PDB file of C-alpha atoms in Angstrom:
ATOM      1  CA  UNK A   7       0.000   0.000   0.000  1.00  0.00           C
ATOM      2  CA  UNK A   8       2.931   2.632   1.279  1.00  0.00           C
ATOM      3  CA  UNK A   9       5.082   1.703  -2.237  1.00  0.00           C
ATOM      4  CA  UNK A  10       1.816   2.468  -4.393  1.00  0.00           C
ATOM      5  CA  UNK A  11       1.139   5.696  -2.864  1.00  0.00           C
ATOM      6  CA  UNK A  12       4.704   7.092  -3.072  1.00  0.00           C
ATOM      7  CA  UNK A  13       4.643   5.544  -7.110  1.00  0.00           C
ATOM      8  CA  UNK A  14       1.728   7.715  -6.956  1.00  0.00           C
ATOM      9  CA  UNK A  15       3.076  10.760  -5.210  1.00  0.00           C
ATOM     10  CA  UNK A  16       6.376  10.374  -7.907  1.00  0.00           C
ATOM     11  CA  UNK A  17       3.774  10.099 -10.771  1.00  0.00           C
ATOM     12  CA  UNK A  18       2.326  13.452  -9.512  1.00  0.00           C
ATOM     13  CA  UNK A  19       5.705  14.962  -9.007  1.00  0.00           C
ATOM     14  CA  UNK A  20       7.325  14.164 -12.860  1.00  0.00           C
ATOM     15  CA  UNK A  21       4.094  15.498 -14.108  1.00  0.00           C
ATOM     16  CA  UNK A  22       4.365  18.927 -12.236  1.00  0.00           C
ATOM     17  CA  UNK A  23       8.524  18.857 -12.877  1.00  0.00           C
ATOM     18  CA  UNK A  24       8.336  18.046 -16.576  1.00  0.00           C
ATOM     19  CA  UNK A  25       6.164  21.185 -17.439  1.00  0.00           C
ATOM     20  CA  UNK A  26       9.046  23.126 -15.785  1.00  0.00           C
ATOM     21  CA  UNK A  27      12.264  20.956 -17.281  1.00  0.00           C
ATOM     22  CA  UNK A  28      11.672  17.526 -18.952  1.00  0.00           C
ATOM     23  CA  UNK A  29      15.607  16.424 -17.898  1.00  0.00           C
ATOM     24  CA  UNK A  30      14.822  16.283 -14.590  1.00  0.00           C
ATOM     25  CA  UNK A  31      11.339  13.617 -15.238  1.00  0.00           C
ATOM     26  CA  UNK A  32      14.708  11.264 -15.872  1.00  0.00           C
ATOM     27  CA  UNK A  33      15.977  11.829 -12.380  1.00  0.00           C
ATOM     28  CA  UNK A  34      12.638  12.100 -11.044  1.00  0.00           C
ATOM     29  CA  UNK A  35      11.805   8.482 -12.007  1.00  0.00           C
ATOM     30  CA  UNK A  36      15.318   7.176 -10.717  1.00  0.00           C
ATOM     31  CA  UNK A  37      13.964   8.461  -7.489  1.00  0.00           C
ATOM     32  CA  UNK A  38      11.076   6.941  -7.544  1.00  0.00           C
ATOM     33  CA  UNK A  39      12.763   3.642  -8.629  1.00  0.00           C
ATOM     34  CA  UNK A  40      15.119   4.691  -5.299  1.00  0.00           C
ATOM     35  CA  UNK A  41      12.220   4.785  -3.130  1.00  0.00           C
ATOM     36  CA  UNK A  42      10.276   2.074  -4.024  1.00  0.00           C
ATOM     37  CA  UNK A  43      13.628  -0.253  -3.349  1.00  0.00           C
ATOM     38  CA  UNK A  44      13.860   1.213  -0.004  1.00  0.00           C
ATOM     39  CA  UNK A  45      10.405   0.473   0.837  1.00  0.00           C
ATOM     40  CA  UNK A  46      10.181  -2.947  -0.842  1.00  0.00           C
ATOM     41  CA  UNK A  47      13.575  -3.528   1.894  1.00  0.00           C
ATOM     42  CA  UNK A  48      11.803  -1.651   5.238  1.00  0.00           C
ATOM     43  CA  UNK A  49       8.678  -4.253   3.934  1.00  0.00           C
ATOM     44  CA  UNK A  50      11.370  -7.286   4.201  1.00  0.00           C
ATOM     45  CA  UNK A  51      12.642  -6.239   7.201  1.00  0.00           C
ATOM     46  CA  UNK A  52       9.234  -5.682   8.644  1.00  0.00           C
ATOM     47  CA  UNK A  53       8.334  -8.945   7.698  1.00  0.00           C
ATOM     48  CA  UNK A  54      11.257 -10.929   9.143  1.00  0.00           C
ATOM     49  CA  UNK A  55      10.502  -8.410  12.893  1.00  0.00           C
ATOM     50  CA  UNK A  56       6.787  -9.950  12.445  1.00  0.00           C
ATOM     51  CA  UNK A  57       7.913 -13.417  12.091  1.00  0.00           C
ATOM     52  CA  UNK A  58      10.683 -13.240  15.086  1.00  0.00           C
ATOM     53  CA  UNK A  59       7.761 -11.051  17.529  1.00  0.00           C
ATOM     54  CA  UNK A  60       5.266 -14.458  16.164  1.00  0.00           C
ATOM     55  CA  UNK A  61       7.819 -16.899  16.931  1.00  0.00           C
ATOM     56  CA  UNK A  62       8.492 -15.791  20.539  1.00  0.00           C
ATOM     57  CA  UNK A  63       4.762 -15.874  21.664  1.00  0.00           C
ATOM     58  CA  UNK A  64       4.249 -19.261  19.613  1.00  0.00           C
ATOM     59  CA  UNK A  65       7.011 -20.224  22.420  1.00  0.00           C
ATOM     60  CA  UNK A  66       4.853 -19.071  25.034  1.00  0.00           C
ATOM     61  CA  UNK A  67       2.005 -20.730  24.538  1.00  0.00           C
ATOM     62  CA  UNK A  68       3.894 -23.419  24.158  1.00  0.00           C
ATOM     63  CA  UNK A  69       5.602 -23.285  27.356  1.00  0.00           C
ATOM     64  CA  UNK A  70       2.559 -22.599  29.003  1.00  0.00           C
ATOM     65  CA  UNK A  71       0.676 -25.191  27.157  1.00  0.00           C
ATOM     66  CA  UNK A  72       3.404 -27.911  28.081  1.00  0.00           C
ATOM     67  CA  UNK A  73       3.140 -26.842  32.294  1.00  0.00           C
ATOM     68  CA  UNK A  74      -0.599 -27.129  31.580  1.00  0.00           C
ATOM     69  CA  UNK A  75      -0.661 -30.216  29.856  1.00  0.00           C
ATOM     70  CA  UNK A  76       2.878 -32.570  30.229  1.00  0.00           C
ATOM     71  CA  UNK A  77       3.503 -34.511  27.044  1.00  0.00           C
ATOM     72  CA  UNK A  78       0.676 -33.524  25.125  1.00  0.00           C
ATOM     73  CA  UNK A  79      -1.742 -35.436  28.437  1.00  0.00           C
ATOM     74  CA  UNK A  80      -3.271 -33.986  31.540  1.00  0.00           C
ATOM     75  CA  UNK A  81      -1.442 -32.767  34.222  1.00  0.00           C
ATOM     76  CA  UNK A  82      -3.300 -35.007  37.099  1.00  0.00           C
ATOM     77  CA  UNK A  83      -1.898 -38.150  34.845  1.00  0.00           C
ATOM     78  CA  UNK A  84       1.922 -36.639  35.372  1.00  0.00           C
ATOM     79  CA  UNK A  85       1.979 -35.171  38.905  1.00  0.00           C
ATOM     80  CA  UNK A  86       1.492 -36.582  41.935  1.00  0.00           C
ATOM     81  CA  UNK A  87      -0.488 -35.094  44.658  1.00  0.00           C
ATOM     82  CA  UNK A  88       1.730 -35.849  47.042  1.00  0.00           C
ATOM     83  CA  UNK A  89       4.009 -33.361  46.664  1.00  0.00           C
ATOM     84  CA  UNK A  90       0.721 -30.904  46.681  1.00  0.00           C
ATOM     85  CA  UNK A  91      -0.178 -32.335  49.949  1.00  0.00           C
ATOM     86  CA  UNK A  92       3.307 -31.696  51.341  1.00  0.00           C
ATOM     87  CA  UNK A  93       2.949 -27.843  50.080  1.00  0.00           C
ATOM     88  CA  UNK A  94      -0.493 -27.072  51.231  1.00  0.00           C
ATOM     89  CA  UNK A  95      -1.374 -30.126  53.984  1.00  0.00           C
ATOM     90  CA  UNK A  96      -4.461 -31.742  54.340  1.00  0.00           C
ATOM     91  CA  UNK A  97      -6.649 -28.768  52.869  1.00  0.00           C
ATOM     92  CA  UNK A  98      -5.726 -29.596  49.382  1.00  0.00           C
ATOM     93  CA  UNK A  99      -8.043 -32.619  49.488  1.00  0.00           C
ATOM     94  CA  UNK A 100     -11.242 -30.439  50.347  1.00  0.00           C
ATOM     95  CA  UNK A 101      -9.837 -27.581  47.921  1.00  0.00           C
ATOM     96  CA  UNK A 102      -9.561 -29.611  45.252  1.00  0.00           C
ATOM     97  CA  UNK A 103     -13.159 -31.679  45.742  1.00  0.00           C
ATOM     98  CA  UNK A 104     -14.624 -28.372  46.106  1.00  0.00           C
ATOM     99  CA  UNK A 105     -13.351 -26.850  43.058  1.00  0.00           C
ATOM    100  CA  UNK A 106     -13.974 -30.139  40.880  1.00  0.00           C
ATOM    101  CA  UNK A 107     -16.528 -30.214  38.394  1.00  0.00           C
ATOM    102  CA  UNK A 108     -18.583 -33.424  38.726  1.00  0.00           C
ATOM    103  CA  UNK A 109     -19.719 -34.191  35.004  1.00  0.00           C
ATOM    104  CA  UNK A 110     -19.116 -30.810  32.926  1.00  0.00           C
ATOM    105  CA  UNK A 111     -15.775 -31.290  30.273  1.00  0.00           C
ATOM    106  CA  UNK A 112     -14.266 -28.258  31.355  1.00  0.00           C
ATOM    107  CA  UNK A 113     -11.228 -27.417  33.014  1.00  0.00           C
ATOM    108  CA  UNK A 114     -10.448 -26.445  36.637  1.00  0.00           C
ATOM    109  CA  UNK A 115      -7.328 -23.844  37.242  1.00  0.00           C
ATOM    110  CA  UNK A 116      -6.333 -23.287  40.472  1.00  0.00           C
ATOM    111  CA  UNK A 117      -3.841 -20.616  41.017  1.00  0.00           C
ATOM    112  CA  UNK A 118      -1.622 -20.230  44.472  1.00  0.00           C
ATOM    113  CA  UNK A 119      -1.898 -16.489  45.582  1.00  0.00           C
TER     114      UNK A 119
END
């Protein structure tokens, strides 16, 4: 969109500059050519920021996705609640009962505050 508009605004420009002197619509188009390189490069370098800026939150949610769910399988099948029990004592039994859903698919987080 930006490299049409300034072919655009250089279109204008050689129009308005060849009424005046026709040997300078030569160097007016070079310029244009000029421009329309450096944009075409700020677009590639854009595009490569855009990728690296995707790539590092891809490897977010995946880090987040793999302490959520260990090996592609639910946590409860990995970790052992005795090491919860250890942290937080007996109350982790009742927390946990009384945060479980009985029969809705949906997932429970609990967070430690």
């Amino acid at each position: 969109m930006a490299i049409q508009a300034a072919a655009t605004v250089y279109e204008q420009l050689k129009g308005q500059i060849s009424t005046v002197d026709d040997s300078l619509s030569r160097h007016t188009e070079a310029l244009k050519i000029n421009a329309i390189k450096q944009l075409r490069e700020l677009e590639k370098k854009l595009l490569r920021a855009e990728k690296r800026k995707f790539s590092e939150q891809k490897k977010r949610i995946h880090t987040i996705k793999e302490a959520l769910f260990p090996g592609d399988g639910l946590q409860e099948r990995c970790d052992n609640i005795c090491w919860y029990y250890a942290k937080f004592g007996k109350d982790i039994i009742q927390l946990l009962y009384d945060n479980s859903l009985s029969l809705e698919q949906e997932f429970v987080l609990l967070l430690e505050v």
